Amino acid sequence: MRRIALPVLLVLLAGACTHASARDPGRERTIEITMHYSAFDPAEIHVAPGATVRFVLTNADPIDHEFILGDETVQRIHEEGTEAHHGAKPGEITVHAGTTGETTYTFPEGGEVIFGCHSPGHYAYGMRGLVIVG
Amino acid sequence: MRHRRPVRLALATGIALFLVAVPAGAAMACGGLVAPNGTISLLRTTTLAGYHGGVEHYVTSFSFAGEANAELGSIVPLPGIPTDVTPAGRWTLQRLVQETQPPLLEGEAFAFAADAGTARVLFETEIDALDITVLEGGAVEVGRWATDHGFFLPPDAPEVLEFYAARSPIFLAARFNAARAAEQGVVEGEGTPIHIEIPTPNPWVPLRILGLGRQPTDLVEADVYLLTDREPALLPQATGGVVLERSEEASTSLLADLASDRGMGWLPTEGMWFSHLAIDAEARELHHDLAIDASGFGQPSRIAAGLIPPPEPASAVDLTPAAWLAIAVLLCAGALAVAAVIARPRAEVAG
């Protein structure tokens, strides 16, 4: 019985380690977000402290959208900003109508990070979401 | 609390989905801002939906917002493919307004004031300084066409376009040509009325479009005039700030006046029914359109009113593997039966 139990235990431990690695800050995780009807889906995401996340963003709308990660200050800067397109900075990307885009972002050790679209009127319309770190 | 304008600036308000194109030279901002605060300039137009002989006559007016905003444009969802888009009467809409809202001063003379795929372009025409394009396509295609042609779509546009495209993939896009407007001396606020003829068994008037680009609590004020062969059944009847103010036989004086205007020869001078709906609702209340049944059966379509979605078209792609197998078995059985008949000896026939 012990001969059987040991390998089973090892397999279970290996599985547990694999599962934990998804929350390992040192590894990259992929999260897919859809933009439809000028809303993000999902609009709330949980990540591990210090995690690096590759966001794959699919814009299902016939209009361009943005995905801007940052705190309230970052969001305000973009709401009042003058950049027509984004993509050079991590966590900031413009996703054109009907296309898919990617951006990678490393989160801090805790707190909450907002993501939003700052195309005219979109943020006020409610096109925003929240990343909860921890 | 509702914020109401002290007076109705335009006595009749039309049915148009207004979209703002990026003005040349405007400061670019995140996503191509039109204005620093991203606001949408909504203009007011005037609309008549007449229905006679199976043809919806849609008369609406577009107001010129001045050279500084010459790139303003609009898109109107239509219930079918129009056969023609022509200049409308010069004072038809004003005469309708006068019918329901007489001048305050008694004895005042009536003033005949003139005032991604991408979508498939069905036809284009020019009416005065307006460039008109009739489009056919789904929400994504029409949206892409609009953005490709410099229109700015507000954030609720994807959902609203899909709401309309599900029932009718026909849209009319209109925008003022700044150069022609200048040549023709069009002044700010001046309206250009157009007349759209749409053969359709199932007329409807878009109402939800009035709330496009507005905040949910913004007040939408509109007047919709209907002229039909008989008293129409309407859906919805009276809800969410839509009130049937007048429903009566059209007066001969009204019909005579309207029929004598440019392009209004289609209108009989007697026997028509006149309806006036006043819309005084918050944008979030306008989640439907107005369906009209002028056939006498009194059954306006809930689909045409936008109260329920149209049924999904039957698609072979949607068939399950079991259904495909059943079809294949039936086809094989049919082919065997045909082969058996062909192979049968003809002796009996010959004998």
PDB file of C-alpha atoms in Angstrom, chain B residues 10 24 27 43 66 84 90 150 159 165 179 181 183-184 187 193 218 227-228 247 272 285 295 299 330 346-347:
ATOM      1  CA  ALA B  10     -36.199  73.500 -32.269  1.00  0.00           C
ATOM      2  CA  ALA B  24      -9.221  69.121 -39.585  1.00  0.00           C
ATOM      3  CA  ALA B  27      -5.942  69.064 -31.365  1.00  0.00           C
ATOM      4  CA  LEU B  43     -27.775  68.713 -33.368  1.00  0.00           C
ATOM      5  CA  GLY B  66     -20.913  76.208 -39.069  1.00  0.00           C
ATOM      6  CA  ASP B  84     -34.504  57.530 -53.836  1.00  0.00           C
ATOM      7  CA  ARG B  90     -38.840  73.587 -48.328  1.00  0.00           C
ATOM      8  CA  GLY B 150     -13.580  60.197 -40.471  1.00  0.00           C
ATOM      9  CA  GLU B 159     -24.419  48.481 -29.085  1.00  0.00           C
ATOM     10  CA  ALA B 165     -28.396  46.228 -37.825  1.00  0.00           C
ATOM     11  CA  ALA B 179     -16.388  73.722 -49.347  1.00  0.00           C
ATOM     12  CA  ALA B 181     -21.464  74.900 -47.844  1.00  0.00           C
ATOM     13  CA  GLU B 183     -19.891  78.182 -51.932  1.00  0.00           C
ATOM     14  CA  GLN B 184     -23.627  77.979 -51.373  1.00  0.00           C
ATOM     15  CA  VAL B 187     -25.161  79.665 -42.646  1.00  0.00           C
ATOM     16  CA  PRO B 193     -34.217  68.778 -45.505  1.00  0.00           C
ATOM     17  CA  ASP B 218     -29.927  63.479 -20.341  1.00  0.00           C
ATOM     18  CA  LEU B 227     -49.170  60.650 -41.875  1.00  0.00           C
ATOM     19  CA  THR B 228     -50.744  57.312 -42.744  1.00  0.00           C
ATOM     20  CA  SER B 247     -54.384  61.295 -33.378  1.00  0.00           C
ATOM     21  CA  MET B 272     -54.984  60.631 -44.356  1.00  0.00           C
ATOM     22  CA  GLU B 285     -35.671  55.233 -21.198  1.00  0.00           C
ATOM     23  CA  SER B 295     -52.687  48.140 -42.405  1.00  0.00           C
ATOM     24  CA  GLN B 299     -50.761  44.516 -34.935  1.00  0.00           C
ATOM     25  CA  LEU B 330     -31.787  10.860 -46.066  1.00  0.00           C
ATOM     26  CA  ARG B 346     -39.265  -1.545 -68.526  1.00  0.00           C
ATOM     27  CA  ALA B 347     -40.922  -4.767 -69.709  1.00  0.00           C
TER      28      ALA B 347
END
